[in-house]
Coordinates of C-alpha atoms in Angstrom, one line a residue:
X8 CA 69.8 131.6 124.0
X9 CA 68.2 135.3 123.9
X10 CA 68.3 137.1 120.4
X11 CA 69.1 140.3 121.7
X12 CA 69.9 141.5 118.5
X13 CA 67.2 140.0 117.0
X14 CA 65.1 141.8 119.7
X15 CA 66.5 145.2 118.9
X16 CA 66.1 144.8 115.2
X17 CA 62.3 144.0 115.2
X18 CA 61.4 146.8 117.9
X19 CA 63.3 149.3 115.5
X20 CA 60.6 148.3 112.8
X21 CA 57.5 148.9 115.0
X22 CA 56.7 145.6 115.8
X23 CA 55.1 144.5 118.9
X24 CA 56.5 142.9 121.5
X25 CA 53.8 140.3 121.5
X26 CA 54.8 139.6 118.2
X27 CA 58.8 139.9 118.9
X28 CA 58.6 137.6 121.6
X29 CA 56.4 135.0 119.3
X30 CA 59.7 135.7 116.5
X31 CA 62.0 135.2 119.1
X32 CA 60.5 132.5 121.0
X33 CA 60.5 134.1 124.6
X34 CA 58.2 135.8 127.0
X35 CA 56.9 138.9 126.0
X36 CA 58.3 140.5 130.1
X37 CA 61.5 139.0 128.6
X38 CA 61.2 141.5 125.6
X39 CA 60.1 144.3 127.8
X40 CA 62.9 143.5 129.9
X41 CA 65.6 143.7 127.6
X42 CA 64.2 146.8 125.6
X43 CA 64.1 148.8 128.6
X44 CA 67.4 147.5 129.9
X45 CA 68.5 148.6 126.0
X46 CA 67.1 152.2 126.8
X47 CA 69.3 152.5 130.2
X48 CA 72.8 151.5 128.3
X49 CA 71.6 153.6 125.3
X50 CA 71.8 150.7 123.1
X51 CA 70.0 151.5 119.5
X52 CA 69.4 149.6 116.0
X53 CA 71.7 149.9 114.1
X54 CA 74.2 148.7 116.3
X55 CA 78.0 149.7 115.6
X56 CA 80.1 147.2 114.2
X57 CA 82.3 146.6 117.1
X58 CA 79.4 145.0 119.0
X59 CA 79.0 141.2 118.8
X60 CA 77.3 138.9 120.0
X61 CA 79.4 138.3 122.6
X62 CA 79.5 142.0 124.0
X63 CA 76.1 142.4 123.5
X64 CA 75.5 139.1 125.9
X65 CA 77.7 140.6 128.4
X66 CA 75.9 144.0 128.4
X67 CA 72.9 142.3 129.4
X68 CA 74.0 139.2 131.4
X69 CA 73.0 139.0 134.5
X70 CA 70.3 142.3 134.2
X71 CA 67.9 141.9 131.9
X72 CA 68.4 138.3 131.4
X73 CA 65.3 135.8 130.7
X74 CA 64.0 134.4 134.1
X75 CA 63.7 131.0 134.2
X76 CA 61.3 129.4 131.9
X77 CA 59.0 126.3 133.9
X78 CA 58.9 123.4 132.0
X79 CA 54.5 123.3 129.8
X80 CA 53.4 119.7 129.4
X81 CA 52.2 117.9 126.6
X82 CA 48.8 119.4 126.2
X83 CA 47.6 117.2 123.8
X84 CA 48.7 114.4 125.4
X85 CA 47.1 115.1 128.9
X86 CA 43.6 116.0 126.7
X87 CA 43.8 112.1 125.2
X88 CA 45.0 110.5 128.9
X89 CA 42.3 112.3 130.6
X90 CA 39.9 110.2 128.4
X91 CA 40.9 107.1 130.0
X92 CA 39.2 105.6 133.4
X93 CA 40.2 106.4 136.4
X94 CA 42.9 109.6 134.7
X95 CA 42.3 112.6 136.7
X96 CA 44.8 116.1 136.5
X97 CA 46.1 115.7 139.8
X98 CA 47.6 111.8 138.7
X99 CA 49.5 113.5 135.3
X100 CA 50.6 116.4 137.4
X101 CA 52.6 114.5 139.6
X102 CA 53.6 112.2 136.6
X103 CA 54.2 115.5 134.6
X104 CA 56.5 117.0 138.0
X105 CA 58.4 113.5 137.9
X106 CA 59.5 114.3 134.1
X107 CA 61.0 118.0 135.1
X108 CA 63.0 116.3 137.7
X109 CA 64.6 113.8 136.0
X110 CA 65.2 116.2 133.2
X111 CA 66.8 119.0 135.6
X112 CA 63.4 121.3 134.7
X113 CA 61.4 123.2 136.4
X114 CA 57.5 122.4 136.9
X115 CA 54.3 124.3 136.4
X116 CA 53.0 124.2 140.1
X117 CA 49.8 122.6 140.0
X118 CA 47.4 125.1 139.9
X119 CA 49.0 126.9 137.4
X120 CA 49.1 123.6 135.0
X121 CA 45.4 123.1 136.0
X122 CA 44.6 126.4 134.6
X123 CA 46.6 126.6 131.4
X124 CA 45.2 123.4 130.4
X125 CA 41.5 124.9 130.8
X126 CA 42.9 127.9 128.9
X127 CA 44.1 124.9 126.4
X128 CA 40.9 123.3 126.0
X129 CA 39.0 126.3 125.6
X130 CA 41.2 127.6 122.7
X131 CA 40.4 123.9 121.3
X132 CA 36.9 124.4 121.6
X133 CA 36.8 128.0 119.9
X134 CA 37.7 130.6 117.1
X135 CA 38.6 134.2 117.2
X136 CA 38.3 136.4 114.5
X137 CA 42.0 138.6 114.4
X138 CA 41.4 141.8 113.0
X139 CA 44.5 142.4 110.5
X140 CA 45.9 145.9 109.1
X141 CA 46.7 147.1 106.2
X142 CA 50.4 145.9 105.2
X143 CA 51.0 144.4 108.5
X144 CA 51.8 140.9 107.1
X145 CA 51.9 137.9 104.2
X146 CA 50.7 134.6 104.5
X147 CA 52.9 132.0 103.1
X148 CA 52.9 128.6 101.8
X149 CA 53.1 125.7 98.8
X150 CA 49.7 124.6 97.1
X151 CA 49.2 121.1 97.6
X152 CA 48.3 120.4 93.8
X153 CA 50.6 120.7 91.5
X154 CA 50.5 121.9 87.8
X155 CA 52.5 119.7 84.6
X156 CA 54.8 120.5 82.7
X157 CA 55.6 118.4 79.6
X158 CA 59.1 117.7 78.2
X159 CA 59.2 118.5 74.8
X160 CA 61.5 115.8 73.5
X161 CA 60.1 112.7 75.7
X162 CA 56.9 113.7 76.2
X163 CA 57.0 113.0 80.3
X164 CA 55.4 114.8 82.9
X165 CA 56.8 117.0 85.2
X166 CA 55.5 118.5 88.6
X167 CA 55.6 122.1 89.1
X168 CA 55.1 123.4 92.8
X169 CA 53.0 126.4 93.1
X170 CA 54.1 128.7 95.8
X171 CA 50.8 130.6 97.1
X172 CA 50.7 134.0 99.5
X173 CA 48.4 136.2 100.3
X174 CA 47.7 139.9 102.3
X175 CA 44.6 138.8 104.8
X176 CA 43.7 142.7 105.1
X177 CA 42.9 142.7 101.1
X178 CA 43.3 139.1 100.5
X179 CA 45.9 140.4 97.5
X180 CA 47.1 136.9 96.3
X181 CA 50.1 136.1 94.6
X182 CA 51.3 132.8 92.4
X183 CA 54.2 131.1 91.2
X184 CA 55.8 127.6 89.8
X185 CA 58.5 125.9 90.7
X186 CA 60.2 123.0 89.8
X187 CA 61.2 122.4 93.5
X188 CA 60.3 123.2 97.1
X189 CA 64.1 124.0 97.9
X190 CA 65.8 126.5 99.2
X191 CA 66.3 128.9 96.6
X192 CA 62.9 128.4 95.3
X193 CA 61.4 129.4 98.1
X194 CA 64.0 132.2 98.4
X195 CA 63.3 133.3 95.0
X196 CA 59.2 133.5 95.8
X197 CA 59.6 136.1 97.9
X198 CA 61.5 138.1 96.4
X199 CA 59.4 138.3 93.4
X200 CA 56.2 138.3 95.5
X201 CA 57.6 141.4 96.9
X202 CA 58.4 143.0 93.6
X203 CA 54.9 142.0 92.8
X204 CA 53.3 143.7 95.9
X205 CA 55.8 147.1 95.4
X206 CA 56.0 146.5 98.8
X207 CA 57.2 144.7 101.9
X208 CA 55.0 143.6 105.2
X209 CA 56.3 144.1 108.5
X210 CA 55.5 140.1 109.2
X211 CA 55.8 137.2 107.4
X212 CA 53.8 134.1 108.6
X213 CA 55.2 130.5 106.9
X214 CA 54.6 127.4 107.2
X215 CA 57.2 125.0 109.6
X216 CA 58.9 123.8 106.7
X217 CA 62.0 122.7 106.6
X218 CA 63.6 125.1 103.8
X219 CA 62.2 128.4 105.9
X220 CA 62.3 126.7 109.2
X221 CA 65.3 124.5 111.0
X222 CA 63.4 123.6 113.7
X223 CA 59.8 123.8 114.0
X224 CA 58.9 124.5 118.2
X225 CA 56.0 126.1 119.4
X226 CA 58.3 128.9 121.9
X227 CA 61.5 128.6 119.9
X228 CA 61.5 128.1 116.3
X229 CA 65.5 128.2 114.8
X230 CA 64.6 129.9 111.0
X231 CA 67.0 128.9 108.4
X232 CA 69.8 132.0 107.8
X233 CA 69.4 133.0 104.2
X234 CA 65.6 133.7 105.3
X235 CA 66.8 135.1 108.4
X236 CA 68.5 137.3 106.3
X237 CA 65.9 137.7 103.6
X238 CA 63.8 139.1 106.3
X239 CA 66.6 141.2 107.5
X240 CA 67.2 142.8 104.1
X241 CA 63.2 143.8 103.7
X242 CA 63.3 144.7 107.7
X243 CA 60.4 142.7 108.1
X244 CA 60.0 139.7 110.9
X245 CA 59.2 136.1 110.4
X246 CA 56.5 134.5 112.7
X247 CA 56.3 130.6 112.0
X248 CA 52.7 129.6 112.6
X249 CA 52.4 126.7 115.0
X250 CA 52.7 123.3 114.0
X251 CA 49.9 121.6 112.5
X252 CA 47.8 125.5 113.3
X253 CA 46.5 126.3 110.2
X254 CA 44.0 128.4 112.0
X255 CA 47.6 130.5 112.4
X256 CA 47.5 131.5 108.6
X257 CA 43.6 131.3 107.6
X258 CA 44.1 133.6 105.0
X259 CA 46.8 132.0 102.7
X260 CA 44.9 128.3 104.0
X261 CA 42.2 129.7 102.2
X262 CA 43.4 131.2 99.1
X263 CA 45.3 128.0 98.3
X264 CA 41.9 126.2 98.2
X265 CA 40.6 129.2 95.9
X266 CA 44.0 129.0 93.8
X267 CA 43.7 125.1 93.5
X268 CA 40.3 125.8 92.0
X269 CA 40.4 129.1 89.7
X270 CA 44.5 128.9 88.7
X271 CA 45.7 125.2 89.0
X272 CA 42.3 123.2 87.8
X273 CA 41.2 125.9 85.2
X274 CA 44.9 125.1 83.1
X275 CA 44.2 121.3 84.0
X276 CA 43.3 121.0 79.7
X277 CA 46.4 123.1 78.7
X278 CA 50.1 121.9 77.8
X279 CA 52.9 124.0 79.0
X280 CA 56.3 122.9 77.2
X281 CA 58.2 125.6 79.7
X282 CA 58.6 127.1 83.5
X283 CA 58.4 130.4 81.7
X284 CA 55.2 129.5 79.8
X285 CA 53.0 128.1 82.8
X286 CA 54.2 131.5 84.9
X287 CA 52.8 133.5 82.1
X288 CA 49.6 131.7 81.9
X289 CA 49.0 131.8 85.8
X290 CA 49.9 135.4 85.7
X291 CA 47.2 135.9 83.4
X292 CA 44.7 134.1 85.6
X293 CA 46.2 135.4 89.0
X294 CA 45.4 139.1 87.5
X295 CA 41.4 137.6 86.7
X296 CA 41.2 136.5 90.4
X297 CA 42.8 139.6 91.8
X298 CA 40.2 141.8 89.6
X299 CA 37.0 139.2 90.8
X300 CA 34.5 141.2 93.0
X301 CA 33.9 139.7 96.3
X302 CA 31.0 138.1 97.0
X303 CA 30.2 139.7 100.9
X304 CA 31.9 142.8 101.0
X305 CA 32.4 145.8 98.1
X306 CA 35.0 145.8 95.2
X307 CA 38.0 143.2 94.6
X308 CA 41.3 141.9 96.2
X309 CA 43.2 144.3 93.6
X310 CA 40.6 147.6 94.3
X311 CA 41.0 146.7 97.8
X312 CA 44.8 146.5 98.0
X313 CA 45.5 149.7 95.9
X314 CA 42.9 151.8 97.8
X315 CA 44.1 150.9 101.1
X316 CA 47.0 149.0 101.8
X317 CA 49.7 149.3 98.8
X318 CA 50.9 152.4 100.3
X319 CA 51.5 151.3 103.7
X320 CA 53.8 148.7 102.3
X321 CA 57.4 148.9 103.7
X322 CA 59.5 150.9 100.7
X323 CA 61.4 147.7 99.0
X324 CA 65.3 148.0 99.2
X325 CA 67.4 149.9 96.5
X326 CA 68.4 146.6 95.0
X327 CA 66.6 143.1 95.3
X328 CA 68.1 140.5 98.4
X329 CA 70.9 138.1 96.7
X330 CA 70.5 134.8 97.6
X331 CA 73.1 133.1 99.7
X332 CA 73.7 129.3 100.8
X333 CA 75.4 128.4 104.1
X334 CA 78.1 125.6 105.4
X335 CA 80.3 125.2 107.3
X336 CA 84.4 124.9 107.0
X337 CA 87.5 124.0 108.9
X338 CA 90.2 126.3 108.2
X339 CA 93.6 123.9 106.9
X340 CA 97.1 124.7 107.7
X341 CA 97.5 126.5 104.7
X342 CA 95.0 128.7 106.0
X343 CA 92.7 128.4 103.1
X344 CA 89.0 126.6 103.1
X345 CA 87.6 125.2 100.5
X346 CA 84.2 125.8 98.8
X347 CA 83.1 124.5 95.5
X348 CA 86.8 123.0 94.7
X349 CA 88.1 126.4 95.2
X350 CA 90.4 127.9 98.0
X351 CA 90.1 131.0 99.8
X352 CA 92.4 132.5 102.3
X353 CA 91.5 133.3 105.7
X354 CA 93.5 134.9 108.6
X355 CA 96.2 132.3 109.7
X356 CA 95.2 132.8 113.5
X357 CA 92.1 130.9 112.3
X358 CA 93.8 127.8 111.4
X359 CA 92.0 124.5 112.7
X360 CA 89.0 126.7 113.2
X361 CA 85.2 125.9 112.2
X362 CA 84.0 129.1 109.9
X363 CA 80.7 129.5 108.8
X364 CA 80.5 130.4 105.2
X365 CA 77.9 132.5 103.4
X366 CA 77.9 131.8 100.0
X367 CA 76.4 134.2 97.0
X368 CA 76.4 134.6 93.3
X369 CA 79.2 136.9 93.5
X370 CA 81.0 136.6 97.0
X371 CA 82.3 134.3 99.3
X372 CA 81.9 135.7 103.2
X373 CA 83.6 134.0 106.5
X374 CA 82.1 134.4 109.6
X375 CA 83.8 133.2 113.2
X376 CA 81.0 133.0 116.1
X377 CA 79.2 135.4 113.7
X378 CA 81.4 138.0 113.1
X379 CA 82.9 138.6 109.7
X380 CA 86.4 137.7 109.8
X381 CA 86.8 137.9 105.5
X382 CA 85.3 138.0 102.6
X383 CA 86.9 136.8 98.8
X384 CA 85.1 137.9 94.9
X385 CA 84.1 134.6 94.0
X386 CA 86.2 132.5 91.8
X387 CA 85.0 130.9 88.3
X388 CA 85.9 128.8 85.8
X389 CA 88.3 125.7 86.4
X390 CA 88.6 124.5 89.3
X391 CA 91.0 124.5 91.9
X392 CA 91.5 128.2 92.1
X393 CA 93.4 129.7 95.0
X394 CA 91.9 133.4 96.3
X395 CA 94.8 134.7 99.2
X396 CA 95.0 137.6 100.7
X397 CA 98.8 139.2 101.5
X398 CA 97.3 140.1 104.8
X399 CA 96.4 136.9 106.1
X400 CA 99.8 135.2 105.4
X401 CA 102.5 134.4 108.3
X402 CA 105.7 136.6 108.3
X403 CA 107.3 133.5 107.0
X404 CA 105.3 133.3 104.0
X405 CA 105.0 137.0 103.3
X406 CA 108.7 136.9 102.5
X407 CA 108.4 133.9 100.0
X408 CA 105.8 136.1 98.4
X409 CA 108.4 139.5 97.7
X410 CA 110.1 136.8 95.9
X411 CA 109.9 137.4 92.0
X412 CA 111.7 135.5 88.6
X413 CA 114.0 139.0 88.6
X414 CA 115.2 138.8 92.4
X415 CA 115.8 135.0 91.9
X416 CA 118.0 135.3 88.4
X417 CA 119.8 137.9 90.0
X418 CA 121.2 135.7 93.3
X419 CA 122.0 133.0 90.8
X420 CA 124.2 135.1 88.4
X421 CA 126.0 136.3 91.3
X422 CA 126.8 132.4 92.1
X423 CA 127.7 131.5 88.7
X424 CA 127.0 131.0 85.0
X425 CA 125.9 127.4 85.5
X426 CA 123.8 128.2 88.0
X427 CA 122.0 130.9 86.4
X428 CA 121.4 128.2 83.4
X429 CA 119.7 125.5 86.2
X430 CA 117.6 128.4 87.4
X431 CA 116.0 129.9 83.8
X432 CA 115.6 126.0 83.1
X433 CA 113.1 125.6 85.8
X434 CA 111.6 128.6 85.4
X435 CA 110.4 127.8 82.0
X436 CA 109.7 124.6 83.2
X437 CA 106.0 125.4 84.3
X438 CA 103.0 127.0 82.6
X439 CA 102.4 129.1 85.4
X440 CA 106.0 131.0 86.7
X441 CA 104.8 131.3 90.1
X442 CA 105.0 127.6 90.5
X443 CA 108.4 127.2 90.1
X444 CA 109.6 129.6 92.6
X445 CA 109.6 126.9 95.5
X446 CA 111.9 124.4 93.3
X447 CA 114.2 127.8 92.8
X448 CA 114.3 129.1 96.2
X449 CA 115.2 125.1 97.5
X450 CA 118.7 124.8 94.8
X451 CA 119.2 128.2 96.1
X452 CA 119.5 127.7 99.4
X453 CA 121.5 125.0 98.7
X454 CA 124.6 127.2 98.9
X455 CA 124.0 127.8 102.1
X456 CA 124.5 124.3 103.0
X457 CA 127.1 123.5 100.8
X458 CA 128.6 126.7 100.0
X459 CA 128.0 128.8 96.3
X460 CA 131.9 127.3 94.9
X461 CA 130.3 123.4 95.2
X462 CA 126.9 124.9 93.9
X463 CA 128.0 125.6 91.0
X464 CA 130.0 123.0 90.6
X465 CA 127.2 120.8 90.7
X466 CA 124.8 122.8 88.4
X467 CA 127.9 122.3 85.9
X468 CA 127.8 118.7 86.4
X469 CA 124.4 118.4 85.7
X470 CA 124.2 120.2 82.5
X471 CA 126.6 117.9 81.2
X472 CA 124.1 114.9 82.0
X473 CA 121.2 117.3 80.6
X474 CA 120.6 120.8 79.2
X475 CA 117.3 120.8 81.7
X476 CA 118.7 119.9 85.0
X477 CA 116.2 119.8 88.0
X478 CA 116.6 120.8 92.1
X479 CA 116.5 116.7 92.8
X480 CA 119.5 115.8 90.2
X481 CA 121.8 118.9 91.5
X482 CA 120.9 118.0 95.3
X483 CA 122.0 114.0 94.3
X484 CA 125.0 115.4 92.9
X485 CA 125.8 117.2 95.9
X486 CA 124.9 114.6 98.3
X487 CA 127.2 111.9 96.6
X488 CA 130.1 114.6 96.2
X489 CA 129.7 113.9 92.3
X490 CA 130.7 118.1 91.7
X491 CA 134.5 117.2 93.1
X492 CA 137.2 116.8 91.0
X493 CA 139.6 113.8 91.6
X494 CA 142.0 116.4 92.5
X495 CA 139.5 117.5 95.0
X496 CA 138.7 113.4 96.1
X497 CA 142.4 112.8 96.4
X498 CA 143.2 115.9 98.8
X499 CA 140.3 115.1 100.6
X500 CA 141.7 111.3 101.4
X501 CA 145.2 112.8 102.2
X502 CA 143.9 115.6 104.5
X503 CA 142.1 112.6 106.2
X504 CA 145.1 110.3 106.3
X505 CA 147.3 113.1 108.4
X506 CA 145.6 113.0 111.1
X507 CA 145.2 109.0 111.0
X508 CA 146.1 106.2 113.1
X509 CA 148.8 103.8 111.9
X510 CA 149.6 100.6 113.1
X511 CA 153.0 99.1 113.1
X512 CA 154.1 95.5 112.6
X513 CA 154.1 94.8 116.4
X514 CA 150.7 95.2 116.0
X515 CA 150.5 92.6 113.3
X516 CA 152.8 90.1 115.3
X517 CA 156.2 91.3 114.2
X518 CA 159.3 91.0 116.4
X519 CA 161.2 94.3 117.6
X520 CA 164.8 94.5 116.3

């Protein structure tokens, strides 16, 4: 599917549309397609709130949409084929053509898949130096050592992961330790190599892994949302290099060897008892190899990168991105969902729905086919929380809600005395008042069945069983007619035996006189 928003975003921040359509995983005509399509309906980032996804995929549908995309082979697979006798291009064309049809896609024609695959081999067989500017993007990636931490108490060793980037205009490094390669680590390392920098880039280029990238794919890499929105939040792009490329990110594939050699082996003697402890000791020694003059060119990483590049940084946001988790939810017929044991409303026309939802230190967002349908202050402390909104209740339910300890005393004094006693009895019943306005509401409305006069009849029988009564003993007592008198039973049997039907003795057998 075309990011069209993704593709308007990026453009806004200068980039290329080489590089968009690398981000994006489409052709670069595709881009230029769309952009200028985007200039003819006057469409410009930021984009007003009232345009979706959906709208924005019907603005373009069908006019600047992506032309179809043909179907490239296995490149590395035809290269170790060809090696075998009697192989030849024309034989793993047609087996390539056979493929597409069975899988409904459309082929390269052959002398288009004869010269990509020279372009292929060539691009095997050589190395381009990629001039880089100033601020134009970070290198990103784990070491593959790791540094030791001990634990103080049991002595054991424990790995730390040392997250490594690096500017390739200056080759500006920066270092930190983990105690995992998750998501939030890796979140976190950016955000501090940022701060470190004073700066953003305009590109970031990671690694495929899994915690910055879903789906690793050469055209159409799917990046993981709280970096999407990490990148977002900087305005910067994220270009994954290729898969097993590390030619795609020399400069970080470089300084990881450096950092394994001048950070990570030189503290291979020392102890660290804390995270804390080994940061500030490879702080120390990132500064040293920042300040190190170069060996083939004049002055150092740090000289380089504050004469030339620190001010063409992108200006870092007012206030630092908050990380956020993702998953997903199915709105219940209560139209709540839960996350982390607690419950959050959400608009009751979303019941049975799946809702994505974006999860942060200090909020709880909803999103339906990526548009914001709610949002909730997150709830702490013991579980099982419920965060509704007025607003997203049925008209049924907003009625219950008007419904207060006041407005329910006052319908049971105007029934009777013993009623009003049943009611304040379960009232105080439960910690929490709220919770007994259901079980007050239900003997209530039991007047409505049985009438207020045999209501409170039965509220006065069951007082005299117990000074608490509850809503199940006074609906037993009505259902088994226990609140009549015998005065009451016996007019009830003679009202039914006036309309009986007697038999007389002929019908026993007896013998008319």
């Amino acid at each position: 599917m075309t990011q069209y928003r993704e593709i308007l975003r990026l453009f806004s921040l200068g980039i290329s549309k080489t590089k968009i359509a690398e981000s994006v995983g489409c052709s670069r005509n595709t881009v230029r397609s769309i952009l200028k399509h985007a200039e003819e309906l006057d469409l410009k980032w930021p984009l007003s709130p009232e345009i979706t996804d959906e709208k924005l995929r019907d603005k373009f549908s069908g006019k600047s949409g992506p032309k179809q995309v043909r179907k490239y082979p296995d490149f590395e697979y035809i290269r170790k084929e060809l090696l075998k006798d009697g192989v030849n291009l024309k034989l793993l064309w047609s087996e390539y053509c056979g493929e597409c049809r069975q899988s409904n896609e459309i082929p390269l024609m052959y002398s288009q898949f004869c010269e990509i695959y020279r372009r292929y081999e060539q691009s095997q067989r050589s190395t381009m130096h990629i001039p880089r500017k100033p601020g134009e993007l970070v290198e990103v990636d784990w070491a593959g050592k790791t540094a030791k931490i001990f634990d103080a108490e049991t002595g054991e060793k424990i790995n730390a992961y040392v997250f490594v980037a690096a500017l390739p205009y200056s080759q500006y490094a920066y270092v930190e330790a983990f105690f995992n390669m998750g998501q939030e680590s890796w979140i976190n390392a950016h955000i501090n190599m940022y701060k470190y920098f004073g700066g953003a880039t305009k590109i970031i280029v990671p690694d495929n892994l899994k915690t910055g990238i879903i789906k690793p794919d050469l055209y159409d890499p799917q990046i993981n949302k709280s970096y999407r929105e990490l990148s977002e939040h900087y305005r910067t792009a994220i270009i994954p290099a290729r898969i097993k490329s590390p030619k795609d990110k020399p400069s970080v594939e470089s300084t990881v060897g450096t950092i394994s050699t001048w950070i990570i082996a030189a503290i291979r003697n020392e102890k660290f008892f804390s995270l804390a402890q080994l940061n500030s000791v490879i702080r120390e020694k990132l500064e040293r190899f920042n300040s190190r003059p170069f060996q083939k060119r004049e002055g150092s990483r740090q000289s380089v990168f504050l004469a030339e590049e620190k001010d063409l940084l992108l200006e870092l946001p007012s206030t630092p991105y908050e990380i956020s988790t993702w998953k997903q939810a199915i709105v219940q017929s209560n139209y709540h969902i839960q996350v982390d044991k607690m419950y959050y409303s959400v608009p009751n026309s979303y019941i049975r729905h799946k809702v994505d939802v974006r999860i942060t230190i200090h909020t709880i967002e909803v999103f339906h086919k990526n548009n914001r349908i709610c949002s909730h202050k997150k709830l702490t402390g013991i579980r099982g929380q419920y965060s509704t909104y007025e607003e997203h209740m049925p008209e049924s339910h907003k009625r219950y809600l008007n419904w207060d300890s006041n407005k329910i005393i006052e319908k049971a004094e105007n029934i009777g005395p013993s009623t009003l006693i049943t009611v304040k009895s379960i009232l105080n019943s439960y910690k929490v008042e709220q919770q007994s306005y259901r079980s007050c509401m239900g003997l209530l409305k039991l007047a409505e069945k049985y009438s207020e006069k045999r209501l409170e009849s039965a509220c006065e029988k069951a007082l005299s069983y117990t000074p608490h009564p509850s809503l199940k003993s006074v609906k037993s007592i009505l259902a088994s007619s226990l609140d009549k008198s015998e005065k009451d039973n016996k007019n009830d049997a003679d009202n039914s035996s006036e309309y009986a039907f007697t038999r007389g003795a002929d019908y026993y057998g007896g013998q008319l006189k």
